[in-house]
CSV table of C-alpha atoms in Angstrom, one decimal:
chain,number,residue,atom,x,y,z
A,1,UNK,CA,21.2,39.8,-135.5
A,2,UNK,CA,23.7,42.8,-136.2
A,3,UNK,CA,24.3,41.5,-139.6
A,4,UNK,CA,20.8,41.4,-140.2
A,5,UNK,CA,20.1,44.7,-138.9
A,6,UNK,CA,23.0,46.1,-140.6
A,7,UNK,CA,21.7,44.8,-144.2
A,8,UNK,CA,18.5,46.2,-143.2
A,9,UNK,CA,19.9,49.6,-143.0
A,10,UNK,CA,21.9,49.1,-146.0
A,11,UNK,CA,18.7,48.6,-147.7
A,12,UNK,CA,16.9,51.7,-146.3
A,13,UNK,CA,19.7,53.8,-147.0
A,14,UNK,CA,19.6,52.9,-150.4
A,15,UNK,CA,15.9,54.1,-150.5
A,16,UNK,CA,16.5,57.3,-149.4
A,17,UNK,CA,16.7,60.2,-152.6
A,18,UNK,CA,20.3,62.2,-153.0
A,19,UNK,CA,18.3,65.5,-153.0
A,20,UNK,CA,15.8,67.0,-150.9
A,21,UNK,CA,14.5,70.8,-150.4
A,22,UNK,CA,16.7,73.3,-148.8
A,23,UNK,CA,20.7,73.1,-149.4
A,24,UNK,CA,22.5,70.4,-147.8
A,25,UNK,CA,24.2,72.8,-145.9
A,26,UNK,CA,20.7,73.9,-144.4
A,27,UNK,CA,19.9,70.6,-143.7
A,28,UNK,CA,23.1,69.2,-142.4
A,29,UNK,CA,22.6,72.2,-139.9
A,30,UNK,CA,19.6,71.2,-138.6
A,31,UNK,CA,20.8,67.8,-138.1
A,32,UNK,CA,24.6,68.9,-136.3
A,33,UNK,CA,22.0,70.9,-134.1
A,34,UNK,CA,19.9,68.1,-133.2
A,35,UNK,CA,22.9,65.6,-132.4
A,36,UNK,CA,24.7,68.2,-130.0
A,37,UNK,CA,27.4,69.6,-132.6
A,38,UNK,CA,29.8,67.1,-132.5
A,39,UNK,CA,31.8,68.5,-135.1
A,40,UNK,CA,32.7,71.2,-132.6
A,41,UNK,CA,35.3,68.8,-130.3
A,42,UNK,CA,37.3,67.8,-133.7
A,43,UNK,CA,39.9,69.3,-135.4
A,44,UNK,CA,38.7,69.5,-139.2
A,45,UNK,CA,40.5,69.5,-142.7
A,46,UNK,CA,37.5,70.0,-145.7
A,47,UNK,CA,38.2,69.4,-149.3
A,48,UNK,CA,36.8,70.4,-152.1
A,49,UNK,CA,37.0,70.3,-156.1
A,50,UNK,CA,35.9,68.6,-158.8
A,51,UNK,CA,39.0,66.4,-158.9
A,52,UNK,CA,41.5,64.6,-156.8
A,53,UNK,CA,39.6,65.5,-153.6
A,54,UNK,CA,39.5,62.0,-152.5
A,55,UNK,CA,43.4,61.3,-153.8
A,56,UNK,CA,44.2,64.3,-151.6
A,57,UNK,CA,42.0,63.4,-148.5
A,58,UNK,CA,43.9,60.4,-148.9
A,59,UNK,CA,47.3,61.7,-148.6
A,60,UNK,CA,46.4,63.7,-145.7
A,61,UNK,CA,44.6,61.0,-144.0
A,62,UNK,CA,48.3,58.8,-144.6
A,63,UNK,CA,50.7,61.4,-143.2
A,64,UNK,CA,48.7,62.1,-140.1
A,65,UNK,CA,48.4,58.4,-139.4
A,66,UNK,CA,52.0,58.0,-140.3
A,67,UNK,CA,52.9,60.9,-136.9
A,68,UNK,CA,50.5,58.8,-134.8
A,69,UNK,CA,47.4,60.6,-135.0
A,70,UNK,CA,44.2,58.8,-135.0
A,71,UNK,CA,42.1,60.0,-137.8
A,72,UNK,CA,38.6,60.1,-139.1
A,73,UNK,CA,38.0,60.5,-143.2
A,74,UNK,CA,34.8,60.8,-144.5
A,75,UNK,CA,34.6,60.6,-148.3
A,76,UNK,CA,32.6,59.8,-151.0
A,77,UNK,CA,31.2,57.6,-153.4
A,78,UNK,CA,32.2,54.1,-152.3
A,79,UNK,CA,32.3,51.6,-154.9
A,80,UNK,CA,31.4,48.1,-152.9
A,81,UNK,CA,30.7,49.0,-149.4
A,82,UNK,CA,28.9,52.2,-147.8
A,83,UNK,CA,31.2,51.3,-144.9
A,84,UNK,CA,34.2,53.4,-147.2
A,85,UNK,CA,32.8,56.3,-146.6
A,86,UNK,CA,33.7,56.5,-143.0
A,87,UNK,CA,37.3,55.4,-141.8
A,88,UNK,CA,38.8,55.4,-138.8
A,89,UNK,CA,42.4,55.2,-139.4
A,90,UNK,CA,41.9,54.0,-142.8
A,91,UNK,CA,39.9,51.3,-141.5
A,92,UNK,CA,36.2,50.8,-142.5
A,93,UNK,CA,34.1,51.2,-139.6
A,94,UNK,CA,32.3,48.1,-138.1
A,95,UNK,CA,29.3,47.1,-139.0
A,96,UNK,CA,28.0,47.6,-135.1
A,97,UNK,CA,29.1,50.9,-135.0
A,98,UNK,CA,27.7,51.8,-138.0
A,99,UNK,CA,24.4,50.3,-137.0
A,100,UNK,CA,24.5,52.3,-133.8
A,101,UNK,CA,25.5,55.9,-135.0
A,102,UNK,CA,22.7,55.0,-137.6
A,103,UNK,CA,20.1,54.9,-134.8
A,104,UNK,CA,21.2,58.3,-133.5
A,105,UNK,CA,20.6,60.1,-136.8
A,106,UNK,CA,17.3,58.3,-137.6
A,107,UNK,CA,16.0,59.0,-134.2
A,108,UNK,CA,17.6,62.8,-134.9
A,109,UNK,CA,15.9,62.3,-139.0
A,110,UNK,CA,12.2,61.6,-137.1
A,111,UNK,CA,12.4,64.7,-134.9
A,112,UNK,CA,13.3,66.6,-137.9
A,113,UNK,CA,10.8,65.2,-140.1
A,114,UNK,CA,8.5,66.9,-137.7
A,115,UNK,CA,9.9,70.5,-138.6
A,116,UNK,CA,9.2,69.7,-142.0
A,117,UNK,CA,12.7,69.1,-142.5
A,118,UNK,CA,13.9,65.4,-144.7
A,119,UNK,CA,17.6,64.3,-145.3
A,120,UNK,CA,18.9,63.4,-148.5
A,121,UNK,CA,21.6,60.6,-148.4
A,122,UNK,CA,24.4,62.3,-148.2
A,123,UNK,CA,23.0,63.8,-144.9
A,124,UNK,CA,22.6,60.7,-143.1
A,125,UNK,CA,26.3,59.6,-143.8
A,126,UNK,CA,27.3,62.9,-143.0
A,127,UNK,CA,26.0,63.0,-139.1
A,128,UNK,CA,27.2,59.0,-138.8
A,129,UNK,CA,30.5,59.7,-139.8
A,130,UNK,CA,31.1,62.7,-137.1
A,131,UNK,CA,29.6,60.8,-134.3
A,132,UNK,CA,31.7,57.9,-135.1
A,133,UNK,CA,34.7,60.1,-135.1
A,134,UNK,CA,33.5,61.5,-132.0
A,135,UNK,CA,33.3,58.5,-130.4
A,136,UNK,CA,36.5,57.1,-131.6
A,137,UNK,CA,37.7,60.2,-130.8
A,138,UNK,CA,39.9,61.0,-133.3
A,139,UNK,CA,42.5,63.5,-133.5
A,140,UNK,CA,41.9,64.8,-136.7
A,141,UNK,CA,38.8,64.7,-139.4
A,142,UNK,CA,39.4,64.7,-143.4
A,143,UNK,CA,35.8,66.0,-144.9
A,144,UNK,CA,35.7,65.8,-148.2
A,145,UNK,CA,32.6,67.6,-149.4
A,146,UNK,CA,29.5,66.1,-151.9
A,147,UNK,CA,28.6,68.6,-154.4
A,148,UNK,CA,29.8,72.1,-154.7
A,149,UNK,CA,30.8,73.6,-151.4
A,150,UNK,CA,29.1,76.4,-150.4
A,151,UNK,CA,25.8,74.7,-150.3
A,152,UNK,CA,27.2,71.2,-149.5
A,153,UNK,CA,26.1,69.5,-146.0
A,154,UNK,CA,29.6,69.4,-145.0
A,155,UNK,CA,30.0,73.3,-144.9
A,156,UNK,CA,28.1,73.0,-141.7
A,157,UNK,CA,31.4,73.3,-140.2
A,158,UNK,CA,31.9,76.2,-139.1
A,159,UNK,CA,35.3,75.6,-137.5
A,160,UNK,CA,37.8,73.7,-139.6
A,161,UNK,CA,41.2,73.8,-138.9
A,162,UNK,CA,42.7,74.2,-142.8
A,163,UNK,CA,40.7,74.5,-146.0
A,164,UNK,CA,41.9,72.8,-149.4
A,165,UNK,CA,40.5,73.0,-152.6
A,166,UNK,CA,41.8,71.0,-155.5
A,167,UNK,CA,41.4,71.3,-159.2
A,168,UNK,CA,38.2,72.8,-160.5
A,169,UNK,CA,36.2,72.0,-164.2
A,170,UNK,CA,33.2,72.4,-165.5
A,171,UNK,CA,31.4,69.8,-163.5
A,172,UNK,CA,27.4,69.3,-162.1
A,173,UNK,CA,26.6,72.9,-164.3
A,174,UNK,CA,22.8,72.6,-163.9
A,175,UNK,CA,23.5,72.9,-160.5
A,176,UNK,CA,27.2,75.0,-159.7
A,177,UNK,CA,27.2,77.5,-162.9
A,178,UNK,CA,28.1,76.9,-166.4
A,179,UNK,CA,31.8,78.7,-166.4
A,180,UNK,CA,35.0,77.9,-163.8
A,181,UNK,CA,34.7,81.4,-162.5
A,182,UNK,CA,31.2,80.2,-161.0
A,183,UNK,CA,32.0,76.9,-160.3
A,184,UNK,CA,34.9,78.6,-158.4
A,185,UNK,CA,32.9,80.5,-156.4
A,186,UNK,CA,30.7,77.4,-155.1
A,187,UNK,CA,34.1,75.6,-154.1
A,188,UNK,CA,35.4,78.9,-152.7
A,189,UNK,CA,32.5,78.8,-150.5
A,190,UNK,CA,34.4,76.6,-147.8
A,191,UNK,CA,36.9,79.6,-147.0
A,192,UNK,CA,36.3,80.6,-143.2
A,193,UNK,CA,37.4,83.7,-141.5
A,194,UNK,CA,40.3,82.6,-139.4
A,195,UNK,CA,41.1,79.3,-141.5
A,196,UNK,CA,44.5,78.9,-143.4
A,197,UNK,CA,43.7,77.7,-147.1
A,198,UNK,CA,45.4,75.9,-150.1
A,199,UNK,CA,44.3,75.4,-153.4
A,200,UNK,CA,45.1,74.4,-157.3
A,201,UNK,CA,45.9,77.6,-158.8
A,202,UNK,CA,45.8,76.9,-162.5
A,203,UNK,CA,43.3,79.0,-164.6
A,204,UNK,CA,43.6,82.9,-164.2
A,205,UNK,CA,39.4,83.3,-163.3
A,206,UNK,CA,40.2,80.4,-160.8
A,207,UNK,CA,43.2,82.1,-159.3
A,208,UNK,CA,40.8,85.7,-159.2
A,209,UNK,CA,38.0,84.4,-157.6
A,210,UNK,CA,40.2,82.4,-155.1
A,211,UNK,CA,42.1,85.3,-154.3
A,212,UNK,CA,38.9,87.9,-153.9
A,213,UNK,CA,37.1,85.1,-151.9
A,214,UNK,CA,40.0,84.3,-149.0
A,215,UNK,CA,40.2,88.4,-148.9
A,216,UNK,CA,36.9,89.1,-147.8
A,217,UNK,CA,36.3,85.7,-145.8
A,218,UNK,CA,39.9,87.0,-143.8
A,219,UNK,CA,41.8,84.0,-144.8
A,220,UNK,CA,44.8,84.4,-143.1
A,221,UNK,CA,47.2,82.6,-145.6
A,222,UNK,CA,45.8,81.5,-148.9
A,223,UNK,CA,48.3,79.1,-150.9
A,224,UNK,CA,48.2,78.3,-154.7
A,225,UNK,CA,49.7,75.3,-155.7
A,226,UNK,CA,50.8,75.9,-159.8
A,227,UNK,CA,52.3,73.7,-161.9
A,228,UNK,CA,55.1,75.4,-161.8
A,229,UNK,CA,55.4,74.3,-158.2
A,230,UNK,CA,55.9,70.5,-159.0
A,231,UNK,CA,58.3,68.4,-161.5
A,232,UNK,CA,57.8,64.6,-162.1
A,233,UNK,CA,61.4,63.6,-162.6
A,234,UNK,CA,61.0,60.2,-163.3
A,235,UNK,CA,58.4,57.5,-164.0
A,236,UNK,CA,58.3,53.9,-164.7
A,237,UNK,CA,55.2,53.4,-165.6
A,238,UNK,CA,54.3,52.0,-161.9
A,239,UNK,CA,56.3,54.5,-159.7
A,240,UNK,CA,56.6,58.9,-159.9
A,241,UNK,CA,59.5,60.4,-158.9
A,242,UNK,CA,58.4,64.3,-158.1
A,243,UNK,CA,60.2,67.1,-156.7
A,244,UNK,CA,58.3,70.2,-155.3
A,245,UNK,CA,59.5,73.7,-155.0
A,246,UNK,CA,57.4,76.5,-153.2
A,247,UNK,CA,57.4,78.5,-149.9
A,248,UNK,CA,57.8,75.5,-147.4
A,249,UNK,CA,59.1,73.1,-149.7
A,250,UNK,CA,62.9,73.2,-151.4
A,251,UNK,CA,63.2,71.4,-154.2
A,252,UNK,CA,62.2,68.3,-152.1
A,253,UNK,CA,61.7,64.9,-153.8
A,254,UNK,CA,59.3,62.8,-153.2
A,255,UNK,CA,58.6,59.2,-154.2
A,256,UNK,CA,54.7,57.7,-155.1
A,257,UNK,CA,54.0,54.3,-156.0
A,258,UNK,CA,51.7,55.1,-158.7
A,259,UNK,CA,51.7,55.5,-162.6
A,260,UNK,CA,49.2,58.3,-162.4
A,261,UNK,CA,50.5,61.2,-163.1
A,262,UNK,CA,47.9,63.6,-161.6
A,263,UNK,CA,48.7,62.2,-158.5
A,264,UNK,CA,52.1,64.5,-158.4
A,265,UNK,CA,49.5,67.4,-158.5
A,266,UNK,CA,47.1,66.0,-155.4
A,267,UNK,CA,50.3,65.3,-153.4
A,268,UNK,CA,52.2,68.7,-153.7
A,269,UNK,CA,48.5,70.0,-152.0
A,270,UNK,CA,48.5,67.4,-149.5
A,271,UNK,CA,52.0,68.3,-148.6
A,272,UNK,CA,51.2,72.2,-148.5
A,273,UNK,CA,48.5,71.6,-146.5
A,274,UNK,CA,50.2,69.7,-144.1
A,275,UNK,CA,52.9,72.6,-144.3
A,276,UNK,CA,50.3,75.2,-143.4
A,277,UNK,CA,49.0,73.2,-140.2
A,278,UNK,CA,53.1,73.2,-139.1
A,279,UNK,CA,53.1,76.9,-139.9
A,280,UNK,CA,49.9,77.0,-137.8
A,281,UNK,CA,51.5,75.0,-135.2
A,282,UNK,CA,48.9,72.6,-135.2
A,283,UNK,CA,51.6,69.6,-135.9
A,284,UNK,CA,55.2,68.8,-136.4
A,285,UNK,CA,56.0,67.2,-139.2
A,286,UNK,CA,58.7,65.0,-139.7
A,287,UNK,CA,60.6,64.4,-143.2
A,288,UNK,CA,61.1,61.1,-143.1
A,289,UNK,CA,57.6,60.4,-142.4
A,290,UNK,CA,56.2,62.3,-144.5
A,291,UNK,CA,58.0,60.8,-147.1
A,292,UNK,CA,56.9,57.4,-146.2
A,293,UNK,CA,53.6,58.5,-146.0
A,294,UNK,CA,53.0,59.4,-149.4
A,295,UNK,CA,54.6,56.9,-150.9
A,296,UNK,CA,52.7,54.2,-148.9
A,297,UNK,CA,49.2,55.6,-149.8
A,298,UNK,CA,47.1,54.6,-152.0
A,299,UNK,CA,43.5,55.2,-153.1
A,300,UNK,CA,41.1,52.9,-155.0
A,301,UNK,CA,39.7,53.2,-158.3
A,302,UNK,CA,42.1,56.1,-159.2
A,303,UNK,CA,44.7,54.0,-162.2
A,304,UNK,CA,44.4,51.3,-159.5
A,305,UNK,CA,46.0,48.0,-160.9
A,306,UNK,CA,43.8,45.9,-159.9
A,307,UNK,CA,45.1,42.9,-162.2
A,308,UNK,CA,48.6,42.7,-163.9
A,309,UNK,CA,48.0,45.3,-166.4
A,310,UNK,CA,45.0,46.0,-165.7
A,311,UNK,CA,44.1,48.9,-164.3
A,312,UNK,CA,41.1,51.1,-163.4
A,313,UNK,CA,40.4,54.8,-162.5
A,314,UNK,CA,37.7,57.5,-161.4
A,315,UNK,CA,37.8,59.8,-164.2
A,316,UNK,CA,34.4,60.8,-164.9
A,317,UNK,CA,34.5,64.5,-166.6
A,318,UNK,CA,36.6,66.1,-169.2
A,319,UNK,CA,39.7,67.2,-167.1
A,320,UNK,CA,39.9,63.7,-165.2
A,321,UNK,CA,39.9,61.9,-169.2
A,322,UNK,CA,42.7,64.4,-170.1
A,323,UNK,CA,44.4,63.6,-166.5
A,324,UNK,CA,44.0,59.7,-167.6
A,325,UNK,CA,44.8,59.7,-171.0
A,326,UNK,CA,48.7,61.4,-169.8
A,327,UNK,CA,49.0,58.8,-167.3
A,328,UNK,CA,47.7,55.8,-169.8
A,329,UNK,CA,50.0,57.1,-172.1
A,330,UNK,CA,53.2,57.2,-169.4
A,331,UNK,CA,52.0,53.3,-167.8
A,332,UNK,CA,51.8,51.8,-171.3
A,333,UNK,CA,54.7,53.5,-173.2
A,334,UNK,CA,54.6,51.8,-176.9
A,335,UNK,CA,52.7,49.5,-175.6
A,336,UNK,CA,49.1,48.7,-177.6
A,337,UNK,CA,46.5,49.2,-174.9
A,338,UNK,CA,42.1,48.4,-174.5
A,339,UNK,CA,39.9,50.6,-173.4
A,340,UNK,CA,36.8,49.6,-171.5
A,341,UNK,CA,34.1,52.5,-170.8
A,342,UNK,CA,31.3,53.6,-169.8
A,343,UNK,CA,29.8,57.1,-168.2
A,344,UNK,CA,26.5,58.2,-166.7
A,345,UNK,CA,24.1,60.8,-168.4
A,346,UNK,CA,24.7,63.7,-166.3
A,347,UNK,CA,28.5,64.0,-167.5
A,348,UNK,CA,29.9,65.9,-170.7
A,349,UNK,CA,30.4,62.3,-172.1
A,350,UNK,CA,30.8,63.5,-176.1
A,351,UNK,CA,33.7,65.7,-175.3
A,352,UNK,CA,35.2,62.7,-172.8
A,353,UNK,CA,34.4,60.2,-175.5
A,354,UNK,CA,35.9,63.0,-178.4
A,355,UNK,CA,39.0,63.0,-176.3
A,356,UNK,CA,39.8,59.5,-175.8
A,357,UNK,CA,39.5,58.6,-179.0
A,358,UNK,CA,41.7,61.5,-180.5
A,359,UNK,CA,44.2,60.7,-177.9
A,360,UNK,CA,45.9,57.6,-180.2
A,361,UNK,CA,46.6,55.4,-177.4
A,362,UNK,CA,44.1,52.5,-177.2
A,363,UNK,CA,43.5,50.0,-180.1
A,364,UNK,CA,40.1,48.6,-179.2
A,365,UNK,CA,36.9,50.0,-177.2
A,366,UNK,CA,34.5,47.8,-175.2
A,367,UNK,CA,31.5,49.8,-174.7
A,368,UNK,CA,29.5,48.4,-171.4
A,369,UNK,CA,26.3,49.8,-169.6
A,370,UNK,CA,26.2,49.7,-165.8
A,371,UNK,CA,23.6,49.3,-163.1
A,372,UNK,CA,23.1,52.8,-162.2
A,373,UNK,CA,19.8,54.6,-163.0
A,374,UNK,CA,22.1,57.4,-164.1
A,375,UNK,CA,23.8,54.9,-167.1
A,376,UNK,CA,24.1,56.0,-170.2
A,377,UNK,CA,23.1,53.7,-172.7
A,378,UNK,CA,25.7,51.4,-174.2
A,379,UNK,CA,24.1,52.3,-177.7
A,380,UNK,CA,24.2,55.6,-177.1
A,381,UNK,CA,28.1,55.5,-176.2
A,382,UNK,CA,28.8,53.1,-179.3
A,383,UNK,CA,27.3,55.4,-181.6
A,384,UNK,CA,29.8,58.7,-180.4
A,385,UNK,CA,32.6,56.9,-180.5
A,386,UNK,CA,32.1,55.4,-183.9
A,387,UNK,CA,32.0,59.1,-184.9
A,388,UNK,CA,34.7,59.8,-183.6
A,389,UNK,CA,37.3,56.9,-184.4
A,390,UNK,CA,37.3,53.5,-186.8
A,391,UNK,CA,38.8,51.3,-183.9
A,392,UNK,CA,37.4,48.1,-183.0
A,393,UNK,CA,34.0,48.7,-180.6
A,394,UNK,CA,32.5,45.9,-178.7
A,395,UNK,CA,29.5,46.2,-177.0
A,396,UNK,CA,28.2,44.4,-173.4
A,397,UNK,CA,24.8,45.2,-171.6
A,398,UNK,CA,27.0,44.1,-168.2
A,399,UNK,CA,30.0,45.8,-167.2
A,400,UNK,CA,31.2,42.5,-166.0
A,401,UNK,CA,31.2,41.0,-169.1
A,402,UNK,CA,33.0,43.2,-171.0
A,403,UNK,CA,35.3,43.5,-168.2
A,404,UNK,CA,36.1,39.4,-169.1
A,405,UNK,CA,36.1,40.0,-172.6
A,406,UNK,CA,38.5,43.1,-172.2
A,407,UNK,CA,41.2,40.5,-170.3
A,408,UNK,CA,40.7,38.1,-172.6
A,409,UNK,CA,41.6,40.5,-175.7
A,410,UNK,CA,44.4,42.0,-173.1
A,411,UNK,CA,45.9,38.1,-172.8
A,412,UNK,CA,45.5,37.6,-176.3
A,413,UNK,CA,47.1,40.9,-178.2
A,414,UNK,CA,51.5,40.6,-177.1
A,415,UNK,CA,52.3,43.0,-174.3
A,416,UNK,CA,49.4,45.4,-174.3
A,417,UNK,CA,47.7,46.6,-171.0
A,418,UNK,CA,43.8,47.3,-170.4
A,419,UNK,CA,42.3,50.0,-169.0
A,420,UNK,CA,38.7,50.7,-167.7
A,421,UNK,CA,37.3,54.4,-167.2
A,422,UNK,CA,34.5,56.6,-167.6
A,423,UNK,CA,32.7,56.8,-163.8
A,424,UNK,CA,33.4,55.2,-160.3
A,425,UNK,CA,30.0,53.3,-160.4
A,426,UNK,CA,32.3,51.5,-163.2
A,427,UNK,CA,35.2,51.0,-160.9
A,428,UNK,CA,32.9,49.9,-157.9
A,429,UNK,CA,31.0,47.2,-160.4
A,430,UNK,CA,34.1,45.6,-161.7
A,431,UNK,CA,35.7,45.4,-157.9
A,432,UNK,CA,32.8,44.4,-156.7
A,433,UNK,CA,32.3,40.7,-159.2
A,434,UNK,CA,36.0,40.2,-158.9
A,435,UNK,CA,35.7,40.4,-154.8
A,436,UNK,CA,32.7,38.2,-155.2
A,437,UNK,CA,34.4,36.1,-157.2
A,438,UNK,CA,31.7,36.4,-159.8
């Protein structure tokens, strides 16, 4: 019976629209109000940025398990199960408990309804995931926000207990602004009076409006995490050696077990975050754990070797390609490699596609279309990039197809390695056939 209800809710979930009037965070609001605040009894980390939030929820989430703290994380998209979203110590939530916190937002959704207010999707996951870490009571909660972050549903917490923004691009500008200083502002819209804050600090207008932002919020301590900060001193292709150097780290190495070399990046503002809770005297952290922590973790769909060889990752805009294309280039070496992509409409994909093929590395494209209303057609793709480059270009209407086709070209050209980009609706399809088995 649970199972059944549980797919039924699945199902109605899956009818429900990603927008609706008013900004999420007016909705989401309305909705904490009407379930009694239960964000106010957790302690709260938010994320935002247009990449490497989830990476660096996930190296949060790792070193406070790894100290014994029970932890929520709440994160987003999933790419097989809804359940992802919602963690409890890394753990997908049941299917019971889901089915049950989903009864207390619906009934909280009806009343709503009647004050002319409607949920979008994100909402609903949203108020199940903090009753659930409520009721688990967990000791801390990793939010890592939707879209944006001023406007986003889970900037209806109004009490977090450290702030972290990662890298920021030109992402979603229909909606955010059309230059990084904008864009910067959204995301900067998480800052709270009171709340300790760390950040990627890259891009001067990035670094200006952060700065300006966290001085008239009254952020007590505002860290920027620059390149400068962090040195990959070695990598094999499947592990990074990293050392980082700033105010609470000295020259302190740290091992990953992960090709991807971005990931050096998402870690060194993991670890200053954790840093800035010890400095806030919120936790103690221990070296050795800490230590273990990161290297243990490990997030899906981000240069996730899913195969020998074979490996697929997340990037979906510009800045994640150029992330993927340096760590494709440090996993293969000399080695020929296939590329397997695809990309939905709402994403710069010319500049993407432009990029991977100037970037020299892969020998053969597989062009695929997935499920996704948002797709891009397979055509369409095919077309750009034989503008772009005179590689071999295959072309499948399933993703799951060209995924086979893409092994079988990776088992039959000596020593070469394929990889598989372009969206995480690509990621979740691939993962989900092979879990399936088909």
């Amino acid at each position: 019976m649970a199972e059944n209800r549980y797919c039924d809710i699945e199902a109605f979930l899956d009818t429900i629209p990603q927008y609706a009037e008013e900004s999420g965070v007016v909705r989401a609001g309305a909705l904490l109000e009407e379930l009694g605040h239960p964000e106010k009894t957790l302690k709260i980390i938010h994320v935002a940025g247009s990449n490497g939030k989830g990476s660096v929820c996930a190296y949060l989430n790792r070193i406070l398990i790894q100290h014994g703290f029970r932890t929520g994380l709440f994160t987003s998209p999933h790419l097989v199960d809804v359940r992802e979203r919602i963690r409890i110590d890394n753990e997908m939530v049941s299917k019971s408990d889901f089915v049950q916190a989903f009864d207390r937002v619906h009934s909280a959704a009806k009343r709503l309804q009647k004050k002319n207010i409607t949920l979008a999707y994100f909402d609903w996951l949203f108020g199940m995931a903090l009753l659930l870490f409520v009721q688990k009571q967990a000791d801390f909660v990793i939010l890592e926000t939707g879209l944006g972050g001023r406007l986003d549903a889970t900037n209806a917490v109004q009490n977090p207990v450290l702030s972290v923004i990662t890298t920021i691009s030109l992402e979603h500008t229909a909606v955010l602004g059309d230059t990084l200083s904008q864009i910067a502002k959204e995301k900067a819209g998480i800052l709270k009076q009171g709340v300790s804050a760390v950040y990627s600090a890259k891009e001067p207008e990035v670094i200006h409006v952060m700065e300006q932002t966290a001085e008239n919020a009254g952020v007590p301590v505002l860290e920027g995490v620059t390149p400068a900060d962090y040195q990959i001193t070695k990598n094999t292709g499947k592990c990074i050696d990293f050392s980082l150097h700033n105010g609470y780290y000295k020259n302190d190495c740290f091992s990953l077990a992960t090709g991807a070399v971005y990931q050096a990046e998402n870690c060194s503002l993991a670890l200053t975050g954790a840093a800035l809770l010890q400095k806030a005297g919120i936790l103690q952290l221990d070296e050795g754990k800490v230590r273990q922590a990161v290297f243990e973790t490990c997030w899906e769909g981000r240069m996730e070797e899913i195969e020998p060889d074979i490996y697929i990752d997340g990037a979906h805009n510009p800045e994640g390609i150029e992330a993927f294309i340096r760590s494709a280039r440090s996993i293969c070496g000399k080695r020929p490699a296939v590329l397997l992509f695809s990309v939905v409409k709402d994403k710069n994909f010319e500049q993407m596609i432009g990029m991977l093929a100037a970037s020299g590395v892969f020998t053969h494209y597989i062009i695929v279309q997935m499920q996704t209303k948002r797709h891009l057609a397979g055509e369409s793709i095919e077309e750009l990039f034989a503008k772009y480059t005179s590689a071999p270009l295959t072309e499948f209407d399933e993703s799951f197809d060209g995924y086979l086709y893409g092994k079988k070209l990776q088992e039959e050209i000596p020593d070469s390695v394929l990889f598989c980009t372009g969206s995480l609706y690509l990621a979740g399809e691939i993962k989900q056939k092979l879990q399936n088995g088909r």
